[in-house]
Tab-separated table of C-alpha atoms in Angstrom:
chain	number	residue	atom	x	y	z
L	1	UNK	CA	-1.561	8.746	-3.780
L	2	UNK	CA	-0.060	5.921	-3.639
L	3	UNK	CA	2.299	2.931	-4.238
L	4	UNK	CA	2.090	0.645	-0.922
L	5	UNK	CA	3.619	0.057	1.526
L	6	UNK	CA	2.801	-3.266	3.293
L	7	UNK	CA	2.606	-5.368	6.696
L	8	UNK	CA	5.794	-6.481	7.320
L	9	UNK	CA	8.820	-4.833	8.451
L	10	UNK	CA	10.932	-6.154	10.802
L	11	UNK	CA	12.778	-8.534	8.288
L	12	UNK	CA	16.721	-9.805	8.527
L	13	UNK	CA	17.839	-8.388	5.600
L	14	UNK	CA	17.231	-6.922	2.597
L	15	UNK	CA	19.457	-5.955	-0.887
L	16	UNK	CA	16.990	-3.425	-2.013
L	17	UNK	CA	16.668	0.132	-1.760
L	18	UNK	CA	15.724	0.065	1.912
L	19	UNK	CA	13.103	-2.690	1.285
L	20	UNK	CA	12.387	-5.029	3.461
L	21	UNK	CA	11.914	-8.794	1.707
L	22	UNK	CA	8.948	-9.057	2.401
L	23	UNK	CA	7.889	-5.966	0.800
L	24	UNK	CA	8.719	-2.376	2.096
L	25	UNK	CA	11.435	-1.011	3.860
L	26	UNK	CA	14.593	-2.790	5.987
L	27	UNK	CA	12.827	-3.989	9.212
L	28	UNK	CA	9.724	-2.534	9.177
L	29	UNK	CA	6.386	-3.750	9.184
L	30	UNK	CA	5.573	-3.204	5.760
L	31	UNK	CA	2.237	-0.464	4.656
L	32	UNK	CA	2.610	1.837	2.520
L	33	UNK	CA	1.646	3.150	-0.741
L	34	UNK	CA	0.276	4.664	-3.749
L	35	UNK	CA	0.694	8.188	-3.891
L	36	UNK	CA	-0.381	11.204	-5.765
L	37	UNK	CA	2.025	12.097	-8.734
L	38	UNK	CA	4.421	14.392	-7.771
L	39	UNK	CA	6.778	16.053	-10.116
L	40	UNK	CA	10.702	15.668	-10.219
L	41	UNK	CA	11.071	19.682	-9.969
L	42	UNK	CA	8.411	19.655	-6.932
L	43	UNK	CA	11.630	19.645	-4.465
L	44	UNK	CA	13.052	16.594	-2.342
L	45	UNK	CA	9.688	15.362	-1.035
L	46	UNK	CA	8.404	14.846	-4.996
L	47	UNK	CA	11.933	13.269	-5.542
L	48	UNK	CA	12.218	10.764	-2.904
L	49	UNK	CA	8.572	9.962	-3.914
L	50	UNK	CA	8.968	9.246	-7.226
L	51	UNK	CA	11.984	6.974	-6.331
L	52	UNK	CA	10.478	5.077	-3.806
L	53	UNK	CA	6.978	4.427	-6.161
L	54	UNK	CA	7.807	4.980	-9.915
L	55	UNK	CA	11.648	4.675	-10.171
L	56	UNK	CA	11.505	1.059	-7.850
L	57	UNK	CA	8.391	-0.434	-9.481
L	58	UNK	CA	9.957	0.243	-13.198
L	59	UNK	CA	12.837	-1.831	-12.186
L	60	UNK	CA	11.313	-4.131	-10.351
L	61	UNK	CA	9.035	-5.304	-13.598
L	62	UNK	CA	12.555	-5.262	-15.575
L	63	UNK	CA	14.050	-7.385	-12.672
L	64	UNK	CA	10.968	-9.869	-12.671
L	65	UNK	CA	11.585	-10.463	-16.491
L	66	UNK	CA	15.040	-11.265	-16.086
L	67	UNK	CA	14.174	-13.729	-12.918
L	68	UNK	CA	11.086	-15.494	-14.398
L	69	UNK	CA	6.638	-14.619	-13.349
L	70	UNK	CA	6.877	-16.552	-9.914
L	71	UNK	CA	9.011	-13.516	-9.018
L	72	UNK	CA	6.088	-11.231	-9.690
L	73	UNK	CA	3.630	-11.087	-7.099
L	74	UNK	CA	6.399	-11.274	-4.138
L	75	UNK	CA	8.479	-8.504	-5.561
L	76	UNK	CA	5.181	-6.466	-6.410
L	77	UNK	CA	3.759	-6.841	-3.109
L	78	UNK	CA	7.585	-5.739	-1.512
L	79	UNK	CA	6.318	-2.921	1.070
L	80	UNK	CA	2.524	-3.633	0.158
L	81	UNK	CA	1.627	-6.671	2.068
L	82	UNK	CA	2.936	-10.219	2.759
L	83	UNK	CA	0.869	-12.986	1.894
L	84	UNK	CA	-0.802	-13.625	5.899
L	85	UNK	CA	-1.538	-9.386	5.367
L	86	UNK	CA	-3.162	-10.082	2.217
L	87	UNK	CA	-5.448	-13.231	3.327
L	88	UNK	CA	-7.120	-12.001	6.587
L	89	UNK	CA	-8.260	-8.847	4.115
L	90	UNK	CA	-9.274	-10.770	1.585
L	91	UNK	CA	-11.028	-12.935	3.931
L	92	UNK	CA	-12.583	-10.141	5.967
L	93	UNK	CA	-13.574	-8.462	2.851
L	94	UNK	CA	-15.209	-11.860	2.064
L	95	UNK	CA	-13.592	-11.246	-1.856
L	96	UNK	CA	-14.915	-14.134	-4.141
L	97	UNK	CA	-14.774	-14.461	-7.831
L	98	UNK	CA	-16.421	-12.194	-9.962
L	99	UNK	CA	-16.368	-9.597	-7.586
L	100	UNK	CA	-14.786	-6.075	-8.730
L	101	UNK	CA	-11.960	-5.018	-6.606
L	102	UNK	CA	-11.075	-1.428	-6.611
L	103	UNK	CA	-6.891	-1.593	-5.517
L	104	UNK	CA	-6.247	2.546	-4.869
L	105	UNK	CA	-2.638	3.190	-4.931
L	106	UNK	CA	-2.021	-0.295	-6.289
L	107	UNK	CA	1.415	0.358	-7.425
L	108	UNK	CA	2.952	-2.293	-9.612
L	109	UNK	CA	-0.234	-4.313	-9.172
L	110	UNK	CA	1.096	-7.234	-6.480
L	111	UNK	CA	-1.329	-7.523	-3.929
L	112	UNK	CA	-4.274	-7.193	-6.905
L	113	UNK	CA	-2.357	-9.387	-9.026
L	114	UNK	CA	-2.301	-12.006	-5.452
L	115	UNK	CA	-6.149	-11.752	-5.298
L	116	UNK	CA	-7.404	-12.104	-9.183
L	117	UNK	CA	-4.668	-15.513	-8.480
L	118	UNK	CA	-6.527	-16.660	-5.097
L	119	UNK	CA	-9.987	-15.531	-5.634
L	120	UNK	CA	-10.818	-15.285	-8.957
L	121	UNK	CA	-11.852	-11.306	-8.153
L	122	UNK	CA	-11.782	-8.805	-10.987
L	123	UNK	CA	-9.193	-6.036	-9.787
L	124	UNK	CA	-9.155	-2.455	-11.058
L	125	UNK	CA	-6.322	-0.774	-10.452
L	126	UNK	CA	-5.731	3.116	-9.709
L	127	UNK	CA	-2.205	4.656	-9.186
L	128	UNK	CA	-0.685	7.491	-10.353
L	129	UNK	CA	2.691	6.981	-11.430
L	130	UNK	CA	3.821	6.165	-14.524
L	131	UNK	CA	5.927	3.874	-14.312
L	132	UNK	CA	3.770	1.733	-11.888
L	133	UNK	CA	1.129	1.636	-14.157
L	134	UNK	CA	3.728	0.470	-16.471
L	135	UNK	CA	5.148	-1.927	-14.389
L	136	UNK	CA	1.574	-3.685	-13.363
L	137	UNK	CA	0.444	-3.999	-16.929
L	138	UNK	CA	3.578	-5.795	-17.921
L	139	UNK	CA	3.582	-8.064	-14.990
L	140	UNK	CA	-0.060	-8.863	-14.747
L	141	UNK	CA	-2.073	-7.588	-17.561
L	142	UNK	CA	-4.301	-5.924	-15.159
L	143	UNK	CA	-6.065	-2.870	-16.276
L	144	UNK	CA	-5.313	0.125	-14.372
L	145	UNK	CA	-6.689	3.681	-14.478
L	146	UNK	CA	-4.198	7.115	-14.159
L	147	UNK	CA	-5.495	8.937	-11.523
L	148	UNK	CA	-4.759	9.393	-7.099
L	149	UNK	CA	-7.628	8.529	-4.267
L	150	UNK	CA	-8.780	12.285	-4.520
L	151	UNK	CA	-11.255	11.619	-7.792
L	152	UNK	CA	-11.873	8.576	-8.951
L	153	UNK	CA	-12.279	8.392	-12.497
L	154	UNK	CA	-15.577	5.610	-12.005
L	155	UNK	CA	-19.077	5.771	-11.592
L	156	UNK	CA	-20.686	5.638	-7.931
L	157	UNK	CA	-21.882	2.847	-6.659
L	158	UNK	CA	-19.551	0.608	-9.090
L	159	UNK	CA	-17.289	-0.960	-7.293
L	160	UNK	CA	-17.881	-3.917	-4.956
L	161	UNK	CA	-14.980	-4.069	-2.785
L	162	UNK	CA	-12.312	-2.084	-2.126
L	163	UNK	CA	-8.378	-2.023	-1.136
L	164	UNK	CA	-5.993	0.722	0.204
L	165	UNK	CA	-2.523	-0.788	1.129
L	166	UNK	CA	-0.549	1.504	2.638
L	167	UNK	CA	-1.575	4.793	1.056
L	168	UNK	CA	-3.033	7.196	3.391
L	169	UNK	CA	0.324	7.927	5.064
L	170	UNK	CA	1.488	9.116	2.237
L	171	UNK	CA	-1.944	11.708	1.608
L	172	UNK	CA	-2.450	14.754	3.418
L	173	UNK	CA	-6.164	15.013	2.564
L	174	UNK	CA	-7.094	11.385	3.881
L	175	UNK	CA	-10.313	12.618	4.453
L	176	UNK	CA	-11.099	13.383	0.274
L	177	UNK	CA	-9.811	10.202	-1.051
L	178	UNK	CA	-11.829	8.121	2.199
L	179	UNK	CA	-14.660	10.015	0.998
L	180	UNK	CA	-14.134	9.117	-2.826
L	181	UNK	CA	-13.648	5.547	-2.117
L	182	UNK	CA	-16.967	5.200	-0.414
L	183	UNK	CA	-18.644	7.313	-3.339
L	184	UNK	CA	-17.321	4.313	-5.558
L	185	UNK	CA	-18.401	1.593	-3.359
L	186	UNK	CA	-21.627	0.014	-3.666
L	187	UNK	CA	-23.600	0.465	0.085
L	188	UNK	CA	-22.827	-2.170	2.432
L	189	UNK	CA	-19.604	-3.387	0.714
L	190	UNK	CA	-16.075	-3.440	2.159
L	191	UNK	CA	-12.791	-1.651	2.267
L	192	UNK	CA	-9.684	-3.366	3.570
L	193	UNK	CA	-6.886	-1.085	4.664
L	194	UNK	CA	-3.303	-1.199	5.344
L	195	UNK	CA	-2.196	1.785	7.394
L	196	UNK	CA	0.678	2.891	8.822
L	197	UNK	CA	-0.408	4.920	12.095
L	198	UNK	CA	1.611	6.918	14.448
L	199	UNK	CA	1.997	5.665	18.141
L	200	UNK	CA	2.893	9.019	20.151
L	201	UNK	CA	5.062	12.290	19.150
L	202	UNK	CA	7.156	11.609	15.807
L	203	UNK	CA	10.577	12.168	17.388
L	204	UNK	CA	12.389	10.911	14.741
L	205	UNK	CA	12.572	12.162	10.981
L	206	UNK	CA	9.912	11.046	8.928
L	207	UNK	CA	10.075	9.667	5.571
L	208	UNK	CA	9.662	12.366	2.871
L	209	UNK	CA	5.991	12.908	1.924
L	210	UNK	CA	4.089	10.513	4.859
L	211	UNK	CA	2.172	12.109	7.321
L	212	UNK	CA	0.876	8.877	10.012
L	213	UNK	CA	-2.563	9.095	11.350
L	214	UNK	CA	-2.950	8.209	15.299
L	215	UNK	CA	-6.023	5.149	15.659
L	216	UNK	CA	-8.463	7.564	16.902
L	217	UNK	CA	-7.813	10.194	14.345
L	218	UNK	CA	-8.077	7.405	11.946
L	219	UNK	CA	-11.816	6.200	13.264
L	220	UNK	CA	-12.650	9.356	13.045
L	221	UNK	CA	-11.794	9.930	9.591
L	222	UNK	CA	-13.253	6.464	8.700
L	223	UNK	CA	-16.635	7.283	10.473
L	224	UNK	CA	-16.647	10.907	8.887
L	225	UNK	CA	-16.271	9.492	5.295
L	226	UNK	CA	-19.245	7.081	5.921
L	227	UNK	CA	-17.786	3.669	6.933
L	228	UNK	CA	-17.910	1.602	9.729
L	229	UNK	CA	-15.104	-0.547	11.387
L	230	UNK	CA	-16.330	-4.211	11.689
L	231	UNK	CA	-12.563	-5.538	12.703
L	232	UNK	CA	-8.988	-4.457	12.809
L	233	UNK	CA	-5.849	-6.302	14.196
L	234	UNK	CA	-2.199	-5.683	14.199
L	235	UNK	CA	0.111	-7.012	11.549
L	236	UNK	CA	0.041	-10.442	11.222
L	237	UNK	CA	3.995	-11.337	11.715
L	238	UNK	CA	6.407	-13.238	9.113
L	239	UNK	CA	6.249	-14.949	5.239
L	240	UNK	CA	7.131	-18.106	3.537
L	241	UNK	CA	10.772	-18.375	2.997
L	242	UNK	CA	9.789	-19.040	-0.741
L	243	UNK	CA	7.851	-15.625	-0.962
L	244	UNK	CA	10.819	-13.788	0.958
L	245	UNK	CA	13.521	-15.539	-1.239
L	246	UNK	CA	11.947	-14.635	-4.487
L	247	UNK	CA	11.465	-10.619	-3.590
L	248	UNK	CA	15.161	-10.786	-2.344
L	249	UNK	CA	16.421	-12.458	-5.246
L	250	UNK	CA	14.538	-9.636	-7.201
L	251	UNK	CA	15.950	-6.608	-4.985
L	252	UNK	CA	19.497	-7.869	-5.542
L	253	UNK	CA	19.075	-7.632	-9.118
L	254	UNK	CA	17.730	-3.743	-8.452
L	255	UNK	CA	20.561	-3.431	-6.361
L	256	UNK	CA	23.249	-4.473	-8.975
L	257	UNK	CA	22.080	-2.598	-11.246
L	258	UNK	CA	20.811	0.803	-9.956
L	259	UNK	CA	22.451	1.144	-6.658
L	260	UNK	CA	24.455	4.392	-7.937
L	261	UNK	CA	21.763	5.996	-9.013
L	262	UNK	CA	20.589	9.174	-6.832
L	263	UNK	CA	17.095	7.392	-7.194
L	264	UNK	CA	18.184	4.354	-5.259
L	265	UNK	CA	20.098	6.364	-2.954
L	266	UNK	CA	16.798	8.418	-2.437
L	267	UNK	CA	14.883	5.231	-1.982
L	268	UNK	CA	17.182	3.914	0.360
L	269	UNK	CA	17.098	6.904	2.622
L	270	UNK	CA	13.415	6.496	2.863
L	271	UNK	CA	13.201	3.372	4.014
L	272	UNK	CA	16.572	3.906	6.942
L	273	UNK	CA	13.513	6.826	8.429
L	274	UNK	CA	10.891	4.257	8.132
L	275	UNK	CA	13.508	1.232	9.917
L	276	UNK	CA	14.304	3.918	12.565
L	277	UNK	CA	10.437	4.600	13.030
L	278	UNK	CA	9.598	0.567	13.195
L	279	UNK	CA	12.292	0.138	15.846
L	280	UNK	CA	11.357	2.692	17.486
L	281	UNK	CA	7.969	1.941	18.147
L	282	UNK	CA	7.114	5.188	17.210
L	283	UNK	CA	4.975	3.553	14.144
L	284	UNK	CA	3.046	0.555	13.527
L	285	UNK	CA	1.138	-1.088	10.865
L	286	UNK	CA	-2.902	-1.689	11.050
L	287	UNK	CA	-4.894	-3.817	9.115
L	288	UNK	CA	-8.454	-2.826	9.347
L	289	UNK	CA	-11.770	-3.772	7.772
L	290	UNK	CA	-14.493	-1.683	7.359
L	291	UNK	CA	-17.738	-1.618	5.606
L	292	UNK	CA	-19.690	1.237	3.739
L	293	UNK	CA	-22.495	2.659	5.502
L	294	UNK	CA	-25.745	4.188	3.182
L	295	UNK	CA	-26.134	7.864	3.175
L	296	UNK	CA	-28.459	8.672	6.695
L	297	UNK	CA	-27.492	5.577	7.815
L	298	UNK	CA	-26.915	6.261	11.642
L	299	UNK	CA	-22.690	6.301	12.853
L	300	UNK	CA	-22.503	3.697	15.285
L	301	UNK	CA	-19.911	4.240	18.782
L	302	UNK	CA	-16.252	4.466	17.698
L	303	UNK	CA	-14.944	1.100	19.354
L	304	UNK	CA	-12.845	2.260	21.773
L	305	UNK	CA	-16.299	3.635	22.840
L	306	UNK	CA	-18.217	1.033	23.522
């Protein structure tokens, strides 16, 4: 599952691999994510993968330590979820402190890292690569658990919020880890995604490993895992120029010092399909909030229904 992948995309500008300053890829909205751990002898799909979620968050920690800590949470959230992203979730999810935030795919830990910062939550974070993990427990101390959205390594009923930036594209069972993140959640409490969905045929080449959900097949999948949408809006648009400076200022160091690397390369061809995609209009970036619904409780009209 994931890394992220986050709310911004259409950007000026950006020295990293196909990243966009604000967090993801080169003019693109931003949402995408953790991912499930795919091996470097899978084929191109697991390599491209790795790049864009283990290689990039490993040197983005090493960049941040060279740059200073107010580098971390812009350059961790790069692709995730720019600050305007992150506050309308945390405000729809109503996070306060004390409460335990499940982050699936959380990648190098930015947008969790944000939250513990602003709202005194207590973030648990799940991703499966490596050198993510790595990454967020040098940057933020946060403890994170090895595993993907498909099985959750925690007890039902323990969590009492819930985040999934930019993931699900990058899952082909959406349904399983929607299902596993409601087992987790206590009833009644809230999920806040960050979804990349597709908006009519996929003319274009995708980005290796993503697979977009349209809205309705993503209601549906919602509704069939046991939640219920209470809101959803489109990407909120633009960042701080201090936040977008400080990501840059990290990607340039990436860039200096990995951009011959096949990785980079790899990570920068990702994030060209995902531009192409943006500008296209062919893809576009949800934020939704949605709550978890007891077992018999009855499904309520999709929306668009009503």
């Amino acid at each position: 599952m994931r890394r992220r992948r986050g709310d911004h995309r259409a950007q000026p500008s950006s020295p990293g691999p196909g990243l966009s300053a604000d967090g993801r890829h080169d003019d693109e909205p931003a949402a995408r994510g953790r991912r499930t751990r795919p091996r470097r002898d899978y084929g191109v799909t697991a390599s491209a993968m790795v790049a864009e979620f283990d290689d990039v968050a490993g040197w983005t920690a090493d960049a941040v330590e060279q740059l200073g800590e107010r580098h971390a949470i812009p350059a961790a959230c790069r692709g995730s979820a720019s600050p305007a992203a992150l506050a309308w979730l945390a405000e729809a999810c109503e996070l306060s402190a004390g409460v335990r935030l499940l982050d699936v795919g959380a990648g190098a830990g930015g947008p969790a890292a944000w939250a513990a910062e602003r709202f005194g939550v207590r973030p648990i974070l799940l991703e499966p690569m490596p050198a993510a993990r790595r990454a967020a427990a040098r940057l933020f101390g946060l403890p994170v658990i090895a595993g993907d959205g498909r099985r959750i390594p925690l007890r039902t009923g323990s969590a009492d919020a819930a985040w999934c930036l930019g993931v699900l594209c990058t899952v082909q069972d959406k349904a399983a880890v929607l299902g596993e993140i409601h087992r987790v959640l206590k009833p009644g409490a809230s999920l806040g995604l960050l979804v990349v969905i597709a908006r009519g045929p996929q003319l274009l080449p995708v980005p290796d490993g993503n697979h977009f959900p349209t809205q309705g097949e993503l209601v549906d999948l919602l509704a069939g895992a046991g939640f219920e949408i209470v809101e959803q809006i489109d990407q909120p648009g633009g960042m701080p120029l201090s936040w977008s400076r400080r990501a840059e200022q990290v990607a340039a160091v990436i860039a200096t010092r990995h951009r011959a690397e096949p990785a980079y390369a790899l990570a920068a061809h990702q994030g060209e399909r995902f531009t192409r995609l943006f500008a296209s209009g062919q893809i576009a970036v949800r934020l939704i909030h949605a709550v978890s619904r007891s077992a018999g409780h009855p499904r309520k009209p999709r929306m668009e229904e009503r």
